[in-house]
mmCIF file of C-alpha atoms and ligand atoms in Angstrom:
data_model
loop_
_atom_site.group_PDB
_atom_site.id
_atom_site.type_symbol
_atom_site.label_atom_id
_atom_site.label_comp_id
_atom_site.label_asym_id
_atom_site.label_seq_id
_atom_site.Cartn_x
_atom_site.Cartn_y
_atom_site.Cartn_z
ATOM 1 C CA MET A 1 -4.335 11.351 -20.900
ATOM 2 C CA THR A 2 -2.970 10.257 -24.435
ATOM 3 C CA THR A 3 -4.848 7.438 -26.116
ATOM 4 C CA ASN A 4 -1.671 5.339 -25.892
ATOM 5 C CA THR A 5 -1.512 5.012 -22.456
ATOM 6 C CA VAL A 6 -4.709 3.416 -21.944
ATOM 7 C CA GLU A 7 -4.300 0.978 -24.595
ATOM 8 C CA LEU A 8 -3.825 -2.508 -23.563
ATOM 9 C CA GLY A 9 -0.947 -3.417 -26.006
ATOM 10 C CA ASP A 10 0.264 -6.894 -25.455
ATOM 11 C CA TYR A 11 -1.610 -7.659 -22.207
ATOM 12 C CA CYS A 12 -4.522 -9.423 -21.565
ATOM 13 C CA HIS A 13 -5.865 -7.207 -18.897
ATOM 14 C CA TYR A 14 -5.356 -3.618 -17.679
ATOM 15 C CA MET A 15 -4.428 -4.877 -14.156
ATOM 16 C CA LEU A 16 -1.536 -6.789 -15.462
ATOM 17 C CA LYS A 17 -0.362 -3.972 -17.703
ATOM 18 C CA GLU A 18 -0.679 -1.573 -14.673
ATOM 19 C CA ILE A 19 1.321 -3.993 -12.262
ATOM 20 C CA TYR A 20 4.219 -3.958 -15.070
ATOM 21 C CA GLU A 21 3.864 -0.314 -15.463
ATOM 22 C CA GLN A 22 5.241 0.239 -11.830
ATOM 23 C CA PRO A 23 8.918 0.709 -12.463
ATOM 24 C CA GLY A 24 7.970 3.506 -14.822
ATOM 25 C CA ALA A 25 5.184 4.810 -12.449
ATOM 26 C CA ALA A 26 7.553 5.192 -9.640
ATOM 27 C CA ARG A 27 10.147 7.020 -11.769
ATOM 28 C CA ASN A 28 7.322 9.479 -12.667
ATOM 29 C CA THR A 29 6.257 10.072 -9.012
ATOM 30 C CA LEU A 30 9.853 11.018 -8.125
ATOM 31 C CA GLU A 31 10.559 13.002 -11.513
ATOM 32 C CA GLY A 32 11.809 16.479 -10.213
ATOM 33 C CA ARG A 33 11.196 15.905 -6.852
ATOM 34 C CA LEU A 34 14.760 14.587 -5.664
ATOM 35 C CA SER A 35 17.881 16.317 -6.221
ATOM 36 C CA GLY A 36 21.077 14.562 -5.056
ATOM 37 C CA ASN A 37 20.144 12.516 -2.105
ATOM 38 C CA HIS A 38 17.315 15.337 -0.947
ATOM 39 C CA LEU A 39 13.869 16.029 -1.631
ATOM 40 C CA VAL A 40 13.521 19.049 -3.687
ATOM 41 C CA ALA A 41 11.894 21.711 -1.588
ATOM 42 C CA LYS A 42 9.527 23.062 -4.403
ATOM 43 C CA THR A 43 8.023 19.593 -4.465
ATOM 44 C CA PHE A 44 5.202 21.479 -2.421
ATOM 45 C CA ASP A 45 4.622 25.121 -2.858
ATOM 46 C CA PHE A 46 5.977 27.810 -0.791
ATOM 47 C CA GLU A 47 2.985 27.964 1.412
ATOM 48 C CA ALA A 48 3.099 24.081 2.199
ATOM 49 C CA GLU A 49 6.352 24.811 3.824
ATOM 50 C CA GLU A 50 4.833 27.546 5.984
ATOM 51 C CA VAL A 51 2.525 24.683 7.288
ATOM 52 C CA PHE A 52 4.746 22.011 7.457
ATOM 53 C CA LYS A 53 6.973 23.610 9.798
ATOM 54 C CA PHE A 54 4.612 23.689 12.951
ATOM 55 C CA ILE A 55 2.857 20.585 12.063
ATOM 56 C CA THR A 56 3.399 17.528 14.664
ATOM 57 C CA ASN A 57 0.433 15.599 13.926
ATOM 58 C CA VAL A 58 -1.253 14.085 10.937
ATOM 59 C CA GLN A 59 -4.641 12.498 10.539
ATOM 60 C CA VAL A 60 -4.894 10.332 7.461
ATOM 61 C CA ILE A 61 -8.416 9.538 5.821
ATOM 62 C CA ALA A 62 -8.896 7.190 3.059
ATOM 63 C CA CYS A 63 -10.753 4.284 1.601
ATOM 64 C CA GLY A 64 -9.712 0.947 0.227
ATOM 65 C CA SER A 65 -6.432 0.474 -1.124
ATOM 66 C CA SER A 66 -5.600 4.263 -0.157
ATOM 67 C CA TYR A 67 -6.351 3.422 3.495
ATOM 68 C CA HIS A 68 -3.978 0.655 3.339
ATOM 69 C CA ALA A 69 -1.102 3.383 1.957
ATOM 70 C CA GLY A 70 -2.078 5.257 4.852
ATOM 71 C CA LEU A 71 -1.488 2.529 7.408
ATOM 72 C CA ILE A 72 1.728 1.713 5.860
ATOM 73 C CA ALA A 73 2.491 5.450 6.096
ATOM 74 C CA ARG A 74 1.675 5.674 9.800
ATOM 75 C CA ASN A 75 4.759 3.822 10.630
ATOM 76 C CA TRP A 76 6.980 6.050 8.359
ATOM 77 C CA MET A 77 5.661 9.194 9.910
ATOM 78 C CA GLU A 78 6.210 8.120 13.471
ATOM 79 C CA GLU A 79 9.496 6.270 12.958
ATOM 80 C CA LEU A 80 11.164 8.598 10.470
ATOM 81 C CA GLY A 81 9.361 11.682 10.492
ATOM 82 C CA GLY A 82 8.848 12.070 14.195
ATOM 83 C CA VAL A 83 5.291 13.059 13.551
ATOM 84 C CA ALA A 84 2.372 11.301 15.484
ATOM 85 C CA ALA A 85 0.043 9.850 12.996
ATOM 86 C CA SER A 86 -3.553 8.356 13.092
ATOM 87 C CA VAL A 87 -5.263 6.801 10.010
ATOM 88 C CA GLU A 88 -8.971 5.979 9.790
ATOM 89 C CA VAL A 89 -11.257 4.853 7.033
ATOM 90 C CA ALA A 90 -12.887 7.970 5.535
ATOM 91 C CA SER A 91 -16.548 6.393 5.891
ATOM 92 C CA GLU A 92 -15.964 5.875 9.717
ATOM 93 C CA PHE A 93 -14.079 9.044 10.421
ATOM 94 C CA ARG A 94 -17.527 11.004 10.383
ATOM 95 C CA ASN A 95 -19.088 8.576 12.640
ATOM 96 C CA ARG A 96 -17.796 9.823 15.917
ATOM 97 C CA SER A 97 -16.555 12.879 17.671
ATOM 98 C CA HIS A 98 -12.816 13.929 17.533
ATOM 99 C CA VAL A 99 -10.534 15.697 19.954
ATOM 100 C CA VAL A 100 -8.841 18.053 17.394
ATOM 101 C CA PRO A 101 -5.236 17.525 17.879
ATOM 102 C CA GLU A 102 -2.918 20.972 17.701
ATOM 103 C CA ASN A 103 -0.857 21.499 14.831
ATOM 104 C CA CYS A 104 -2.434 18.693 12.761
ATOM 105 C CA LEU A 105 -2.425 18.289 9.224
ATOM 106 C CA ILE A 106 -5.145 16.081 7.681
ATOM 107 C CA ILE A 107 -3.954 13.908 4.741
ATOM 108 C CA THR A 108 -6.300 12.270 2.317
ATOM 109 C CA ILE A 109 -5.330 9.842 -0.168
ATOM 110 C CA SER A 110 -7.097 8.798 -3.324
ATOM 111 C CA GLN A 111 -6.489 7.746 -6.621
ATOM 112 C CA SER A 112 -9.645 9.385 -8.196
ATOM 113 C CA GLY A 113 -9.861 11.998 -6.058
ATOM 114 C CA GLU A 114 -13.910 11.546 -6.582
ATOM 115 C CA THR A 115 -14.653 9.156 -3.618
ATOM 116 C CA ALA A 116 -17.648 10.485 -1.687
ATOM 117 C CA ASP A 117 -16.510 9.164 1.525
ATOM 118 C CA THR A 118 -13.174 10.691 1.469
ATOM 119 C CA LEU A 119 -14.677 13.956 0.240
ATOM 120 C CA ALA A 120 -17.249 13.917 3.143
ATOM 121 C CA ALA A 121 -14.773 13.059 5.655
ATOM 122 C CA LEU A 122 -12.344 16.087 4.723
ATOM 123 C CA LYS A 123 -15.373 18.427 4.811
ATOM 124 C CA TYR A 124 -16.285 17.059 8.215
ATOM 125 C CA ALA A 125 -12.938 17.603 9.365
ATOM 126 C CA ARG A 126 -12.800 21.037 8.242
ATOM 127 C CA GLU A 127 -16.146 21.970 10.035
ATOM 128 C CA ILE A 128 -14.845 20.307 13.367
ATOM 129 C CA GLY A 129 -11.509 22.418 13.429
ATOM 130 C CA TYR A 130 -8.848 20.820 11.413
ATOM 131 C CA GLN A 131 -7.172 23.704 9.794
ATOM 132 C CA HIS A 132 -4.547 22.251 7.248
ATOM 133 C CA SER A 133 -5.271 19.362 4.443
ATOM 134 C CA LEU A 134 -2.974 17.859 2.116
ATOM 135 C CA CYS A 135 -3.947 15.417 -0.432
ATOM 136 C CA ILE A 136 -2.428 12.727 -2.411
ATOM 137 C CA CYS A 137 -4.133 12.077 -5.652
ATOM 138 C CA ASN A 138 -3.627 10.527 -9.218
ATOM 139 C CA VAL A 139 -6.046 12.862 -10.980
ATOM 140 C CA ALA A 140 -4.945 16.502 -11.072
ATOM 141 C CA GLU A 141 -8.419 17.898 -11.943
ATOM 142 C CA SER A 142 -10.459 16.288 -9.225
ATOM 143 C CA SER A 143 -13.035 17.332 -6.393
ATOM 144 C CA LEU A 144 -10.397 16.239 -3.585
ATOM 145 C CA THR A 145 -7.533 18.445 -5.216
ATOM 146 C CA ARG A 146 -9.724 21.329 -5.547
ATOM 147 C CA GLU A 147 -10.644 20.943 -1.981
ATOM 148 C CA SER A 148 -7.346 20.461 -0.475
ATOM 149 C CA ASP A 149 -4.947 23.130 0.491
ATOM 150 C CA ILE A 150 -1.925 21.341 -0.428
ATOM 151 C CA VAL A 151 -1.650 18.802 -3.457
ATOM 152 C CA LEU A 152 0.615 15.968 -4.241
ATOM 153 C CA LEU A 153 0.011 14.260 -7.151
ATOM 154 C CA THR A 154 1.288 10.650 -7.737
ATOM 155 C CA HIS A 155 1.670 11.060 -11.488
ATOM 156 C CA ALA A 156 0.830 7.034 -11.964
ATOM 157 C CA GLY A 157 -0.920 7.703 -15.265
ATOM 158 C CA PRO A 158 -4.441 6.552 -15.794
ATOM 159 C CA GLU A 159 -5.400 3.525 -13.720
ATOM 160 C CA ILE A 160 -8.268 1.491 -15.671
ATOM 161 C CA SER A 161 -8.402 -1.909 -13.757
ATOM 162 C CA VAL A 162 -10.830 -1.591 -10.689
ATOM 163 C CA ALA A 163 -8.380 -3.216 -8.593
ATOM 164 C CA SER A 164 -5.626 -0.510 -7.488
ATOM 165 C CA THR A 165 -1.874 -1.653 -8.154
ATOM 166 C CA LYS A 166 0.236 1.479 -9.549
ATOM 167 C CA ALA A 167 -1.891 4.043 -7.976
ATOM 168 C CA PHE A 168 -1.397 2.195 -4.531
ATOM 169 C CA THR A 169 2.411 1.927 -4.851
ATOM 170 C CA THR A 170 2.782 5.537 -6.215
ATOM 171 C CA GLN A 171 0.942 6.695 -3.122
ATOM 172 C CA LEU A 172 3.494 5.114 -0.724
ATOM 173 C CA ILE A 173 6.005 6.768 -2.821
ATOM 174 C CA ALA A 174 4.437 10.087 -2.367
ATOM 175 C CA LEU A 175 3.831 9.494 1.380
ATOM 176 C CA LEU A 176 7.638 8.886 1.607
ATOM 177 C CA LEU A 177 8.273 12.401 0.281
ATOM 178 C CA VAL A 178 5.666 13.812 2.649
ATOM 179 C CA VAL A 179 7.266 12.040 5.432
ATOM 180 C CA ILE A 180 10.744 13.877 4.442
ATOM 181 C CA ALA A 181 9.071 17.222 4.377
ATOM 182 C CA LEU A 182 7.586 16.784 7.729
ATOM 183 C CA GLY A 183 10.309 15.101 9.186
ATOM 184 C CA ARG A 184 12.997 18.029 8.381
ATOM 185 C CA HIS A 185 11.167 19.981 10.722
ATOM 186 C CA ASN A 186 11.045 17.476 13.469
ATOM 187 C CA ALA A 187 13.131 14.293 13.910
ATOM 188 C CA LEU A 188 14.641 13.402 10.802
ATOM 189 C CA ALA A 189 18.348 13.885 10.450
ATOM 190 C CA ALA A 190 19.865 14.786 6.991
ATOM 191 C CA GLU A 191 21.596 11.190 6.878
ATOM 192 C CA GLU A 192 18.164 9.735 7.349
ATOM 193 C CA GLU A 193 16.920 12.079 4.532
ATOM 194 C CA GLU A 194 19.698 10.848 2.544
ATOM 195 C CA ARG A 195 18.953 7.022 3.254
ATOM 196 C CA ILE A 196 15.090 7.467 2.315
ATOM 197 C CA VAL A 197 16.233 9.064 -0.917
ATOM 198 C CA ARG A 198 18.715 6.493 -1.886
ATOM 199 C CA GLN A 199 16.224 3.821 -1.140
ATOM 200 C CA LEU A 200 13.432 5.763 -3.236
ATOM 201 C CA ARG A 201 15.986 6.095 -6.380
ATOM 202 C CA SER A 202 16.416 2.355 -6.143
ATOM 203 C CA LEU A 203 12.665 1.569 -6.712
ATOM 204 C CA PRO A 204 12.300 1.466 -10.229
ATOM 205 C CA ALA A 205 14.993 -1.328 -10.311
ATOM 206 C CA LYS A 206 13.797 -3.094 -7.305
ATOM 207 C CA ILE A 207 10.285 -3.344 -8.615
ATOM 208 C CA SER A 208 11.441 -4.794 -11.849
ATOM 209 C CA GLU A 209 13.135 -7.396 -10.011
ATOM 210 C CA ALA A 210 10.189 -8.184 -8.004
ATOM 211 C CA LEU A 211 8.101 -8.600 -11.236
ATOM 212 C CA GLN A 212 10.641 -11.508 -12.366
ATOM 213 C CA LEU A 213 8.724 -13.484 -9.375
ATOM 214 C CA ASP A 214 5.595 -13.739 -11.821
ATOM 215 C CA ALA A 215 6.677 -16.891 -13.436
ATOM 216 C CA ARG A 216 7.104 -18.679 -10.006
ATOM 217 C CA ILE A 217 4.068 -17.164 -8.800
ATOM 218 C CA THR A 218 2.088 -18.368 -11.867
ATOM 219 C CA GLU A 219 3.108 -21.925 -10.916
ATOM 220 C CA ILE A 220 2.011 -21.742 -7.358
ATOM 221 C CA ALA A 221 -1.520 -19.906 -7.950
ATOM 222 C CA GLU A 222 -2.671 -23.372 -9.186
ATOM 223 C CA LYS A 223 -2.628 -24.323 -5.370
ATOM 224 C CA PHE A 224 -5.435 -21.900 -4.940
ATOM 225 C CA SER A 225 -7.785 -22.525 -7.812
ATOM 226 C CA ASN A 226 -10.131 -24.825 -5.574
ATOM 227 C CA LYS A 227 -9.617 -23.061 -2.179
ATOM 228 C CA ARG A 228 -12.538 -20.932 -0.792
ATOM 229 C CA HIS A 229 -10.693 -19.030 2.174
ATOM 230 C CA THR A 230 -7.339 -17.732 2.556
ATOM 231 C CA LEU A 231 -5.431 -16.035 5.549
ATOM 232 C CA PHE A 232 -2.715 -13.348 4.748
ATOM 233 C CA VAL A 233 -0.179 -12.493 7.874
ATOM 234 C CA GLY A 234 2.301 -9.927 8.543
ATOM 235 C CA ARG A 235 3.759 -8.046 11.286
ATOM 236 C CA GLY A 236 4.465 -4.446 11.886
ATOM 237 C CA ILE A 237 4.477 -2.370 8.802
ATOM 238 C CA HIS A 238 3.933 -5.454 6.856
ATOM 239 C CA TYR A 239 0.524 -6.202 8.489
ATOM 240 C CA PRO A 240 -1.198 -3.526 6.038
ATOM 241 C CA VAL A 241 0.791 -5.010 3.209
ATOM 242 C CA ALA A 242 -0.742 -8.255 4.154
ATOM 243 C CA MET A 243 -4.247 -6.302 4.167
ATOM 244 C CA GLU A 244 -3.596 -5.073 0.536
ATOM 245 C CA GLY A 245 -2.685 -8.564 -0.551
ATOM 246 C CA ALA A 246 -5.906 -9.788 0.935
ATOM 247 C CA LEU A 247 -7.815 -7.128 -0.510
ATOM 248 C CA LYS A 248 -6.454 -7.756 -3.974
ATOM 249 C CA LEU A 249 -7.455 -11.564 -3.714
ATOM 250 C CA LYS A 250 -10.893 -10.880 -2.718
ATOM 251 C CA GLU A 251 -11.731 -8.162 -5.149
ATOM 252 C CA ILE A 252 -10.632 -10.231 -8.437
ATOM 253 C CA SER A 253 -10.998 -13.728 -7.466
ATOM 254 C CA TYR A 254 -13.847 -13.363 -5.075
ATOM 255 C CA ILE A 255 -11.997 -15.961 -2.889
ATOM 256 C CA HIS A 256 -12.508 -15.019 1.067
ATOM 257 C CA ALA A 257 -9.345 -13.331 2.096
ATOM 258 C CA GLU A 258 -8.760 -11.919 5.416
ATOM 259 C CA ALA A 259 -5.384 -10.252 6.816
ATOM 260 C CA PHE A 260 -4.492 -10.435 10.506
ATOM 261 C CA PRO A 261 -1.320 -9.143 12.457
ATOM 262 C CA ALA A 262 0.612 -12.517 12.647
ATOM 263 C CA GLY A 263 0.738 -12.371 16.495
ATOM 264 C CA GLU A 264 -3.169 -12.324 16.403
ATOM 265 C CA LEU A 265 -3.495 -15.761 14.731
ATOM 266 C CA LYS A 266 -3.355 -17.576 18.143
ATOM 267 C CA HIS A 267 -6.336 -15.343 19.673
ATOM 268 C CA GLY A 268 -8.675 -16.687 17.401
ATOM 269 C CA PRO A 269 -8.088 -17.047 13.474
ATOM 270 C CA LEU A 270 -5.760 -20.294 14.070
ATOM 271 C CA ALA A 271 -8.954 -22.370 14.972
ATOM 272 C CA MET A 272 -9.914 -21.847 10.989
ATOM 273 C CA VAL A 273 -6.494 -23.153 9.792
ATOM 274 C CA ASP A 274 -6.469 -26.750 8.066
ATOM 275 C CA SER A 275 -5.229 -27.912 4.944
ATOM 276 C CA GLU A 276 -7.918 -26.302 2.839
ATOM 277 C CA MET A 277 -6.851 -22.889 4.339
ATOM 278 C CA PRO A 278 -3.507 -21.588 2.672
ATOM 279 C CA VAL A 279 -1.903 -18.959 4.809
ATOM 280 C CA ILE A 280 0.207 -16.374 3.038
ATOM 281 C CA ALA A 281 2.968 -14.753 5.071
ATOM 282 C CA VAL A 282 4.843 -11.418 4.279
ATOM 283 C CA ALA A 283 8.480 -12.086 5.737
ATOM 284 C CA PRO A 284 10.843 -9.068 5.277
ATOM 285 C CA ASN A 285 14.373 -9.733 7.207
ATOM 286 C CA ASP A 286 13.516 -7.401 10.146
ATOM 287 C CA GLU A 287 13.590 -7.563 13.925
ATOM 288 C CA LEU A 288 9.979 -9.091 13.938
ATOM 289 C CA LEU A 289 11.196 -12.023 11.887
ATOM 290 C CA LYS A 290 11.771 -14.423 14.673
ATOM 291 C CA LYS A 291 7.718 -13.790 15.913
ATOM 292 C CA LEU A 292 6.831 -14.263 12.666
ATOM 293 C CA LYS A 293 8.414 -17.539 12.388
ATOM 294 C CA SER A 294 7.006 -19.063 15.471
ATOM 295 C CA THR A 295 3.549 -18.031 14.051
ATOM 296 C CA MET A 296 4.382 -19.842 11.010
ATOM 297 C CA GLN A 297 5.273 -22.742 12.990
ATOM 298 C CA GLN A 298 1.693 -22.696 14.543
ATOM 299 C CA VAL A 299 0.083 -22.662 11.075
ATOM 300 C CA ARG A 300 2.236 -25.738 10.024
ATOM 301 C CA THR A 301 1.663 -27.757 12.991
ATOM 302 C CA ARG A 302 -2.204 -27.523 12.104
ATOM 303 C CA GLY A 303 -1.495 -28.961 8.587
ATOM 304 C CA GLY A 304 -1.973 -25.338 6.824
ATOM 305 C CA GLU A 305 -0.247 -24.751 3.553
ATOM 306 C CA LEU A 306 2.077 -21.906 4.185
ATOM 307 C CA ILE A 307 3.183 -19.813 1.208
ATOM 308 C CA VAL A 308 5.768 -17.348 2.405
ATOM 309 C CA PHE A 309 7.189 -14.286 0.519
ATOM 310 C CA ALA A 310 10.586 -13.802 2.023
ATOM 311 C CA ASP A 311 13.794 -11.838 2.031
ATOM 312 C CA PRO A 312 16.588 -14.104 0.944
ATOM 313 C CA HIS A 313 18.425 -13.275 3.995
ATOM 314 C CA ALA A 314 15.521 -14.513 6.354
ATOM 315 C CA GLY A 315 16.544 -17.960 6.578
ATOM 316 C CA PHE A 316 13.566 -19.492 4.827
ATOM 317 C CA GLU A 317 13.759 -22.842 2.919
ATOM 318 C CA GLY A 318 10.915 -24.636 1.367
ATOM 319 C CA ALA A 319 9.590 -27.838 2.940
ATOM 320 C CA ASP A 320 6.360 -30.156 2.638
ATOM 321 C CA GLY A 321 3.594 -27.612 3.331
ATOM 322 C CA LEU A 322 5.961 -24.681 2.917
ATOM 323 C CA THR A 323 6.595 -22.877 -0.251
ATOM 324 C CA VAL A 324 9.205 -19.891 0.038
ATOM 325 C CA ILE A 325 9.182 -17.379 -2.708
ATOM 326 C CA LYS A 326 12.337 -15.218 -2.356
ATOM 327 C CA ALA A 327 12.427 -11.779 -3.371
ATOM 328 C CA ALA A 328 16.046 -10.110 -4.261
ATOM 329 C CA PRO A 329 17.491 -8.356 -1.125
ATOM 330 C CA ILE A 330 15.170 -5.725 -0.093
ATOM 331 C CA ASP A 331 16.209 -2.492 1.791
ATOM 332 C CA ASP A 332 14.227 -1.952 4.849
ATOM 333 C CA ILE A 333 12.109 1.309 4.383
ATOM 334 C CA ILE A 334 10.922 0.395 0.796
ATOM 335 C CA ALA A 335 10.072 -3.274 1.745
ATOM 336 C CA PRO A 336 6.584 -2.571 2.119
ATOM 337 C CA ILE A 337 6.493 -1.303 -1.749
ATOM 338 C CA ILE A 338 8.266 -4.233 -3.083
ATOM 339 C CA PHE A 339 6.543 -7.114 -1.139
ATOM 340 C CA THR A 340 3.434 -5.704 -2.433
ATOM 341 C CA ILE A 341 4.132 -6.378 -6.034
ATOM 342 C CA PRO A 342 4.268 -10.375 -5.585
ATOM 343 C CA LEU A 343 0.805 -10.175 -3.830
ATOM 344 C CA GLN A 344 -0.624 -8.249 -6.779
ATOM 345 C CA LEU A 345 0.747 -10.614 -9.274
ATOM 346 C CA LEU A 346 -0.438 -13.678 -6.918
ATOM 347 C CA ALA A 347 -4.138 -12.212 -7.029
ATOM 348 C CA TYR A 348 -3.849 -11.508 -10.595
ATOM 349 C CA ARG A 349 -2.512 -15.229 -11.538
ATOM 350 C CA ILE A 350 -5.112 -16.803 -9.180
ATOM 351 C CA ALA A 351 -7.982 -14.572 -10.747
ATOM 352 C CA LEU A 352 -7.064 -15.630 -14.153
ATOM 353 C CA ILE A 353 -7.153 -19.416 -13.284
ATOM 354 C CA LYS A 354 -10.652 -18.760 -11.919
ATOM 355 C CA GLY A 355 -11.712 -17.126 -14.955
ATOM 356 C CA THR A 356 -13.226 -13.829 -13.423
ATOM 357 C CA ASP A 357 -13.496 -10.658 -15.000
ATOM 358 C CA VAL A 358 -10.391 -9.225 -13.749
ATOM 359 C CA ASP A 359 -10.391 -5.444 -14.637
ATOM 360 C CA ASN A 360 -14.147 -5.190 -13.646
ATOM 361 C CA PRO A 361 -15.113 -7.604 -10.697
ATOM 362 C CA ARG A 362 -18.556 -8.138 -9.906
ATOM 363 C CA ASN A 363 -20.262 -5.551 -7.737
ATOM 364 C CA LEU A 364 -17.646 -3.408 -7.732
ATOM 365 C CA VAL A 365 -16.445 -0.033 -9.363
ATOM 366 C CA LYS A 366 -13.336 1.888 -9.809
ATOM 367 C CA SER A 367 -14.525 5.419 -8.326
ATOM 368 C CA VAL A 368 -17.166 5.142 -5.474
ATOM 369 C CA THR A 369 -18.860 8.847 -5.983
ATOM 370 C CA VAL A 370 -21.944 7.796 -3.657
ATOM 371 C CA GLU A 371 -21.779 7.352 0.181
HETATM 372 C C1 G6P B 401 -12.766 1.676 -4.923
HETATM 373 C C2 G6P B 401 -11.906 1.022 -5.702
HETATM 374 C C3 G6P B 401 -10.682 0.610 -5.014
HETATM 375 C C4 G6P B 401 -10.054 2.015 -4.064
HETATM 376 C C5 G6P B 401 -11.063 2.577 -3.419
HETATM 377 C C6 G6P B 401 -10.801 4.083 -3.030
HETATM 378 O O1 G6P B 401 -13.236 0.734 -3.649
HETATM 379 O O2 G6P B 401 -12.226 -0.107 -6.490
HETATM 380 O O3 G6P B 401 -9.620 0.176 -5.653
HETATM 381 O O4 G6P B 401 -9.012 1.556 -3.250
HETATM 382 O O5 G6P B 401 -12.313 2.674 -4.203
HETATM 383 O O6 G6P B 401 -10.625 4.850 -4.220
HETATM 384 P P1 G6P B 401 -9.730 6.151 -4.337
HETATM 385 O O7 G6P B 401 -10.082 6.618 -5.618
HETATM 386 O O8 G6P B 401 -10.262 7.095 -3.228
HETATM 387 O O9 G6P B 401 -8.223 5.892 -3.939
#
């Protein structure tokens, strides 16, 4: 760690600095790991390849934002990698018995590598028969890297703000590298690997584009300054993106924020929606868009203020009670990474208006080393 990397420079808060560092952090995560349109085999050590070739299942364990990264990766693992994937919060993983699948890789995800629940869950997994472990971690010399068979560092640089930003997006990038490594031995065709790598390479530029939404987000943050509750909705792989957006908002603004899969709104949460409850939707231009639109209509007819982060091709136009923030066109695989950026900015800009201690929110710590 150099002194420079943890200096605030021109930024008011580490969180904002770390949000803006994401194009460079993405570059660092990919550095030396891609060649042409392929993953470099030595991204993982030789023994890792020996393990990867018979892995057909993964079990992800993590906490907080790292858990949300795991939920997003589950979709990639199954859709692209052809590997069955389960994800569980580390504190719960130990609270029950497990049927240990054959050929299963435990994947732990942690910025700090010191989260007590994650370490304890890994230990428990070993005790009950899981044989192989891989960790995705931002700290090279940490308890988690020491305890894991295979280590993939995110190289995001030191993250000071309690609310995770660049650590989260680089975890997602690292997870895509794992998807390729596992997928090669399963369902991933060479041209699919090329497609993932092309999209990975475009990330620094695409994240920079997403950061340009900051001015617009600063304007709409005002809408939230006197609100006490919010809902975040998404579908498919963008549901955990919505969960991460809600976590960011509650962590640093103390506004009550919950995320729901869009299709679940009608099964309960819709009852809470009124003009005092803004609903934030993540709307990529994917096959689930039509269903998402109908959910959004349900919100509007109940007088709810809707803020939609949308792909420009998703066909949304602003209207009374509907604010649309259009991102640049987004490729499908990396969309969850790109849609995370405006949600981080939204939480930050709202917290700034509320005057909270953004980098050190009340009752929270950066690394939870007790169970
Ligand atoms: C704390 C932090 C979160 C983080 C979580 C997991 O709650 O405030 O930002 O996501 O721990 O931390 P880890 O270091 O394991 O990723």
